[in-house]
Short mmCIF file of C-alpha atoms and ligand atoms in Angstrom, two decimals:
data_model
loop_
_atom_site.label_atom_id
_atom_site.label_comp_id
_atom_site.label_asym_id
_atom_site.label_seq_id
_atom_site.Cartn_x
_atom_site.Cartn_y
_atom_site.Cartn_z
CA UNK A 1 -30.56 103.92 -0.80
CA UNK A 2 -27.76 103.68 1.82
CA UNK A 3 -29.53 105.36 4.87
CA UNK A 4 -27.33 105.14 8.00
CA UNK A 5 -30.00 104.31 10.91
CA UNK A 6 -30.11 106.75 13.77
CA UNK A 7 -30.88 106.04 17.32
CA UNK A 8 -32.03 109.01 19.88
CA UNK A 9 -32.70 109.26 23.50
CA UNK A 10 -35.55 111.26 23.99
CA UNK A 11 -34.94 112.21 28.06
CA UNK A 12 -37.84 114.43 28.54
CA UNK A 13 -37.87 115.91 32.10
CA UNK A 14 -35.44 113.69 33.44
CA UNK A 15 -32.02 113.45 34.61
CA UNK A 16 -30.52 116.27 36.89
CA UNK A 17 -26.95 117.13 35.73
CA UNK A 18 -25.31 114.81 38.51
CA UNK A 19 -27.60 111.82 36.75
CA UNK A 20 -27.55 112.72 33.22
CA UNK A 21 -23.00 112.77 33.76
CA UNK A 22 -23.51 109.26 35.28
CA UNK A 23 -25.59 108.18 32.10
CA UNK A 24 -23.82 109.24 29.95
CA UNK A 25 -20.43 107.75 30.92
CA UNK A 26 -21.58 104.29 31.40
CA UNK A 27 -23.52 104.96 27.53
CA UNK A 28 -19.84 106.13 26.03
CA UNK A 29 -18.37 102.63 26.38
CA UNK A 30 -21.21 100.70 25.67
CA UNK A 31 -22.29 102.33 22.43
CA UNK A 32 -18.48 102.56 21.05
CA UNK A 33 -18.22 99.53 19.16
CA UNK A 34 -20.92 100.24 16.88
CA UNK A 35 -18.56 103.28 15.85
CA UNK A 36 -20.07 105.33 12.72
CA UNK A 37 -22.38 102.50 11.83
CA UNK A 38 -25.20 103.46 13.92
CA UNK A 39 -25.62 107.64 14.65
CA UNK A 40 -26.36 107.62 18.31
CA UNK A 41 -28.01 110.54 19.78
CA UNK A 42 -28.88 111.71 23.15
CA UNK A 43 -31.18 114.73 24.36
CA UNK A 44 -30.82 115.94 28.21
CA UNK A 45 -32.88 118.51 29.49
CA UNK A 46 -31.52 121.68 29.05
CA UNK A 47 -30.00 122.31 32.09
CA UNK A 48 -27.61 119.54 31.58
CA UNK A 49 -26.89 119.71 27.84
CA UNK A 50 -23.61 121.94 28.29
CA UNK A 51 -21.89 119.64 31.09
CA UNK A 52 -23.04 116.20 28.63
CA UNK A 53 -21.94 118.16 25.85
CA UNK A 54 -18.43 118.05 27.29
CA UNK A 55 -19.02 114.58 28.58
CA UNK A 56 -19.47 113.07 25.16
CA UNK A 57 -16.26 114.77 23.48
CA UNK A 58 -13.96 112.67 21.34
CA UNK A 59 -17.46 109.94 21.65
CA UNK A 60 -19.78 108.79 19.06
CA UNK A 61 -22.73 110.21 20.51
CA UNK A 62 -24.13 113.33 19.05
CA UNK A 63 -26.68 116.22 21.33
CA UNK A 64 -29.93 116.97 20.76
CA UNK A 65 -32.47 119.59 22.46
CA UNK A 66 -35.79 119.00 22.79
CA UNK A 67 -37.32 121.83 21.33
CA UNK A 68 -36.12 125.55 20.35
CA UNK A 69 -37.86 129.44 20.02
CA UNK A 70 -38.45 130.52 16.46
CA UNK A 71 -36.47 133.86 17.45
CA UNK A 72 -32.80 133.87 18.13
CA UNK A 73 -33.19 135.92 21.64
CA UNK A 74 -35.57 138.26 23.59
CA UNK A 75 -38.83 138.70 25.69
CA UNK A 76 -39.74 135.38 25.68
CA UNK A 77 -39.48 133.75 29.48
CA UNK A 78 -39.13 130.16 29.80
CA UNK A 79 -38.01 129.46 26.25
CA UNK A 80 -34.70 128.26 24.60
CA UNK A 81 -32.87 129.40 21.41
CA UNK A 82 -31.53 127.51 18.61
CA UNK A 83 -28.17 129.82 18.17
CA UNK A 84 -28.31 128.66 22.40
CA UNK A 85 -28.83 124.82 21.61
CA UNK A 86 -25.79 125.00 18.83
CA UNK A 87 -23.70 127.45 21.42
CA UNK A 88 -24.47 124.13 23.67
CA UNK A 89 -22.77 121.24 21.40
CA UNK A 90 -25.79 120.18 19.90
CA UNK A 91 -26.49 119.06 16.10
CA UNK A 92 -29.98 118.19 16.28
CA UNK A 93 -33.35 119.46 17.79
CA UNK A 94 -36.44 117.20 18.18
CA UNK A 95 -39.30 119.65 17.37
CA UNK A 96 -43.21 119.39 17.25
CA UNK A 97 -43.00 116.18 20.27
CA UNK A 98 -46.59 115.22 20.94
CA UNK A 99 -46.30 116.23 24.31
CA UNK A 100 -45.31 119.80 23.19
CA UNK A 101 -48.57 119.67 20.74
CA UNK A 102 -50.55 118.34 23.85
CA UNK A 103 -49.48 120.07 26.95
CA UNK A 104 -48.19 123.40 25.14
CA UNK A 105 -49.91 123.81 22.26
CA UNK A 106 -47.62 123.39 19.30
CA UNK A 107 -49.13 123.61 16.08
CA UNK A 108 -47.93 122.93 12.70
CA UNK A 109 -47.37 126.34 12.29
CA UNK A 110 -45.28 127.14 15.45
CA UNK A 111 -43.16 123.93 14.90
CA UNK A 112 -42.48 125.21 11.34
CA UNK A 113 -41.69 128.37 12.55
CA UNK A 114 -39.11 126.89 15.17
CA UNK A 115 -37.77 124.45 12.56
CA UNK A 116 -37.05 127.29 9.91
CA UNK A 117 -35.17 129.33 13.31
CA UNK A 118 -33.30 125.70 14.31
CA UNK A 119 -32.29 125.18 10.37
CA UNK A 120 -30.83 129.34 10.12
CA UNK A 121 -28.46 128.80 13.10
CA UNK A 122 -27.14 125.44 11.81
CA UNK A 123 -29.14 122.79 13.76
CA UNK A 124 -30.95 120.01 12.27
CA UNK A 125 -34.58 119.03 13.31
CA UNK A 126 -35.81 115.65 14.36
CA UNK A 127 -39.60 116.27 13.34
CA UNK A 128 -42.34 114.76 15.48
CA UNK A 129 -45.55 113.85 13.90
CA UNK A 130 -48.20 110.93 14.77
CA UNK A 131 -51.77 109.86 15.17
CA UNK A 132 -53.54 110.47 18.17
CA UNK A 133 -55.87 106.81 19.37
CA UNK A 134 -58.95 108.92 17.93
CA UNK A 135 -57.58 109.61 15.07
CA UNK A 136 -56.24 105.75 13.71
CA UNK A 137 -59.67 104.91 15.30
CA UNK A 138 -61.58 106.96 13.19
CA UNK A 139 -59.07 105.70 10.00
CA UNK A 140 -57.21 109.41 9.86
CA UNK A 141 -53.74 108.78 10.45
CA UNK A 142 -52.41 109.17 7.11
CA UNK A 143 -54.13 112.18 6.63
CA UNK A 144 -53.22 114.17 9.96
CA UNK A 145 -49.43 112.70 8.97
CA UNK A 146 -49.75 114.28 5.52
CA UNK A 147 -50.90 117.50 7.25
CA UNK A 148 -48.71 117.78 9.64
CA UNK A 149 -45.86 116.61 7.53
CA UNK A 150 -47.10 119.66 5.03
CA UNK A 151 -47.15 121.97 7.87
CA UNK A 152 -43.75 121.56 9.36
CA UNK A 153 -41.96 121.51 5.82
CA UNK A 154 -43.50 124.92 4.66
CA UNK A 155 -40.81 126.92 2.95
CA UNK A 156 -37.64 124.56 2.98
CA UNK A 157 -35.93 123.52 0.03
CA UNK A 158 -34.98 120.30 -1.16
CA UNK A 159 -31.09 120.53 -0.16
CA UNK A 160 -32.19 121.41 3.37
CA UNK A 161 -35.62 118.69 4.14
CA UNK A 162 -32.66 116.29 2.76
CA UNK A 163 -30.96 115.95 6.35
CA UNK A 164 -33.52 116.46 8.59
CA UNK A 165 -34.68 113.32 10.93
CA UNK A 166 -38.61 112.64 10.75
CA UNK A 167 -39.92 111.16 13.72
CA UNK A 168 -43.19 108.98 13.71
CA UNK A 169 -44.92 108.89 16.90
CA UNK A 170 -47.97 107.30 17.10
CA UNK A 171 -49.47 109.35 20.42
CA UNK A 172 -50.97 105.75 21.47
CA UNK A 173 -47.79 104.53 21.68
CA UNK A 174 -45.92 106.66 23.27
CA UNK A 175 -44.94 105.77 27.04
CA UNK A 176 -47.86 102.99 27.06
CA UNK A 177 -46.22 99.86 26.24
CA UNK A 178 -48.41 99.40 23.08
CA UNK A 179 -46.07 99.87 20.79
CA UNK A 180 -47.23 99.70 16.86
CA UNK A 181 -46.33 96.61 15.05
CA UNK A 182 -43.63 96.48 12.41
CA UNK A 183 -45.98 96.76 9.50
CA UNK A 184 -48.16 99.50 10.70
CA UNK A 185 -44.62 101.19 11.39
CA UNK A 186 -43.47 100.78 7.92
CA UNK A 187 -47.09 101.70 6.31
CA UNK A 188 -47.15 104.85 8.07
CA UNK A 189 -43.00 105.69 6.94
CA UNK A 190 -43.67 104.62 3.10
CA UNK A 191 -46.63 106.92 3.22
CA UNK A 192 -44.31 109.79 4.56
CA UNK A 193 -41.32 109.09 2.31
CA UNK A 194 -44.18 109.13 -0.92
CA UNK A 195 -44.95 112.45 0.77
CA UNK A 196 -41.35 113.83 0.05
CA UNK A 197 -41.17 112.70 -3.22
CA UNK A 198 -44.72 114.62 -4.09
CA UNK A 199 -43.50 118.22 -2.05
CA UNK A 200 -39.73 117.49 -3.63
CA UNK A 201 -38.21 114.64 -5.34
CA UNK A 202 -37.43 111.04 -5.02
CA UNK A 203 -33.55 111.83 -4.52
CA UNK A 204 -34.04 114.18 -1.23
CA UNK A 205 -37.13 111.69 -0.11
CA UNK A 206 -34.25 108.87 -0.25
CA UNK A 207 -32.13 111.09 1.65
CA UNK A 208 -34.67 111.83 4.82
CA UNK A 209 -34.27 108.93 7.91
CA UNK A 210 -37.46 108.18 9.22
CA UNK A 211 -37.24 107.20 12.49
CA UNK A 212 -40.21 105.34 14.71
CA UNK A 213 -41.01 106.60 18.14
CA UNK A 214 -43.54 104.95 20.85
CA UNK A 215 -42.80 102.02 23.64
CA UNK A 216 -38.75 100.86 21.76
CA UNK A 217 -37.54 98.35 24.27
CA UNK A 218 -34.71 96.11 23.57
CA UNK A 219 -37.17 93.22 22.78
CA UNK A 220 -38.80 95.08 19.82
CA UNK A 221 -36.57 96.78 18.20
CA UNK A 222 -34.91 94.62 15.89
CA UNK A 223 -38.06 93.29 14.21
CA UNK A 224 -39.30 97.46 14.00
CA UNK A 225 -35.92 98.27 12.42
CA UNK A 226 -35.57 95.32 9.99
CA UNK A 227 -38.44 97.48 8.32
CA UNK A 228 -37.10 98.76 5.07
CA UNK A 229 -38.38 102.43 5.66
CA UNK A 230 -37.68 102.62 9.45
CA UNK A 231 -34.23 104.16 9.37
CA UNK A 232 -33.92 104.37 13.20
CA UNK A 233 -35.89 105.00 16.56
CA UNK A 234 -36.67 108.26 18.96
CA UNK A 235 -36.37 105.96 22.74
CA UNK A 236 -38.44 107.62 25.60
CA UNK A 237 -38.09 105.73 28.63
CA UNK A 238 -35.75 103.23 27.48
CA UNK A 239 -33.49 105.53 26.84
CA UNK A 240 -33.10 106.06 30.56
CA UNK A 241 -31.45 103.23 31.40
CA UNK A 242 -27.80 102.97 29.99
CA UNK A 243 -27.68 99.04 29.05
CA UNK A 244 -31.80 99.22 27.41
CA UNK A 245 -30.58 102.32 25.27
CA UNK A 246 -27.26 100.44 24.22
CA UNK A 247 -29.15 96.99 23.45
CA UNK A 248 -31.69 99.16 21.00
CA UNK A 249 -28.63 101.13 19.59
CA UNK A 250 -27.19 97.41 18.47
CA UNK A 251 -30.72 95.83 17.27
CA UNK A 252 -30.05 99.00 14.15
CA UNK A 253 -29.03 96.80 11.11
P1 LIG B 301 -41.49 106.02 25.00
O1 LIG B 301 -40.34 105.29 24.36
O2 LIG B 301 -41.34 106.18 26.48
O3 LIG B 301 -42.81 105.42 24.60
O4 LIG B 301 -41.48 107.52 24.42
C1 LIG B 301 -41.38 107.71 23.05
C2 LIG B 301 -41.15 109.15 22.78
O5 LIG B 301 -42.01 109.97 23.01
C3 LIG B 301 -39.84 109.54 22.24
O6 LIG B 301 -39.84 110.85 21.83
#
């Protein structure tokens, strides 16, 4: 199965507008030659996904956000809609990040909830899910990835769980520098993929990208994506710096 790998920058709460333009523009030429080989993706804080939106016109970079309200508009102060993110120029929206289950208490439910909202209004979602230390510790990982795999997919059909972009995130890995090694990587994605295949069929499962998240640097990410399940990478801080992000986007095979 032909999967076309797909590289995101996950920003986080970084970047003002002024430094997300400046990012951006030196990211357009460097990521150009890899044309539609590689699906490059980048998601700004909100603030500065309109003015990046316009930035990246006529580019091979796609938007993302970084997380959207199950409802379309109304009472609910602080949050972000997914009619809003698509209004914005984005295509994707990374839902269920560990730091959203952590610090805001997502759950399985409310990221399926906000995945069924960013699926209505035409946006695809870059699922999160991953193993907290404890958990691989205490030899749970596949399990809390089957549940929250489960969770997130309740009530999609096949045609639609086909495009999405699921996101493994080991929570250990994330910003520490300890990133999991290519074969735990590719365990952890088989496992997922055999998932798909059990809630749907082997056909969509082959479809899905599967992308690793947690501490990709240039230096690791060729031997992570060589991986025959790892279909591309969700970058956290290395996606901050224009020439780190572009050296990851050409380590995809
Ligand atoms: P780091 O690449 O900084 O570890 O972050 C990974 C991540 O959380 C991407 O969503």
């Amino acid at each position: 199965m032909d999967r076309r790998p797909i590289i995101a920058g996950n920003w986080k709460m970084n970047k003002t507008v002024g430094e997300a333009l400046s990012l951006v523009r030196d990211l357009r030429s460097l990521v150009s030659m890899v044309r539609d080989r590689v699906e490059v993706v980048v998601a700004p804080p909100f603030t500065a996904l309109h003015p990046v939106g316009k930035a990246l016109e006529d580019s091979n970079i796609g938007l993302a956000g970084q997380n959207c309200h199950w409802e379309p508009s109304g009472a609910y102060t602080g949050e972000i809609s997914a009619p809003m993110l698509k209004e914005a120029g984005c295509t994707y929206v990374i839902l269920g990040h560990s730091e959203r289950r952590q610090y805001f208490g997502e759950t399985d439910e409310t990221v399926n909830r906000r995945a069924l909202s960013a699926v209505k209004y035409g946006l695809v979602p870059i699922l999160c899910i991953g193993e907290t230390l404890k958990e691989r510790e205490s030899n749970q990982t596949l399990e809390v990835v089957r549940r929250q795999v489960r969770g997130a997919l309740a009530g999609f059909a096949a045609a639609e769980v086909a495009r999405f972009v699921i996101a493994y995130e080991p929570v250990w890995a994330i910003g520490t520098g300890k990133t999991a090694t290519s074969d735990q990587a590719q365990e952890v994605h088989a496992f997922i993929r055999e998932q798909l295949v059990e809630l749907y069929d082997r056909r969509t499962a082959d479809h899905v990208r599967i992308q690793y998240g947690g501490s990709v640097k240039p230096d690791n990410a060729a031997d992570l994506l060589s991986k025959p399940d790892v279909d591309g990478a969700l970058v956290g801080g290395a996606s901050l710096k224009a020439a780190d992000f572009a050296a990851i986007v050409k380590a995809a095979p």
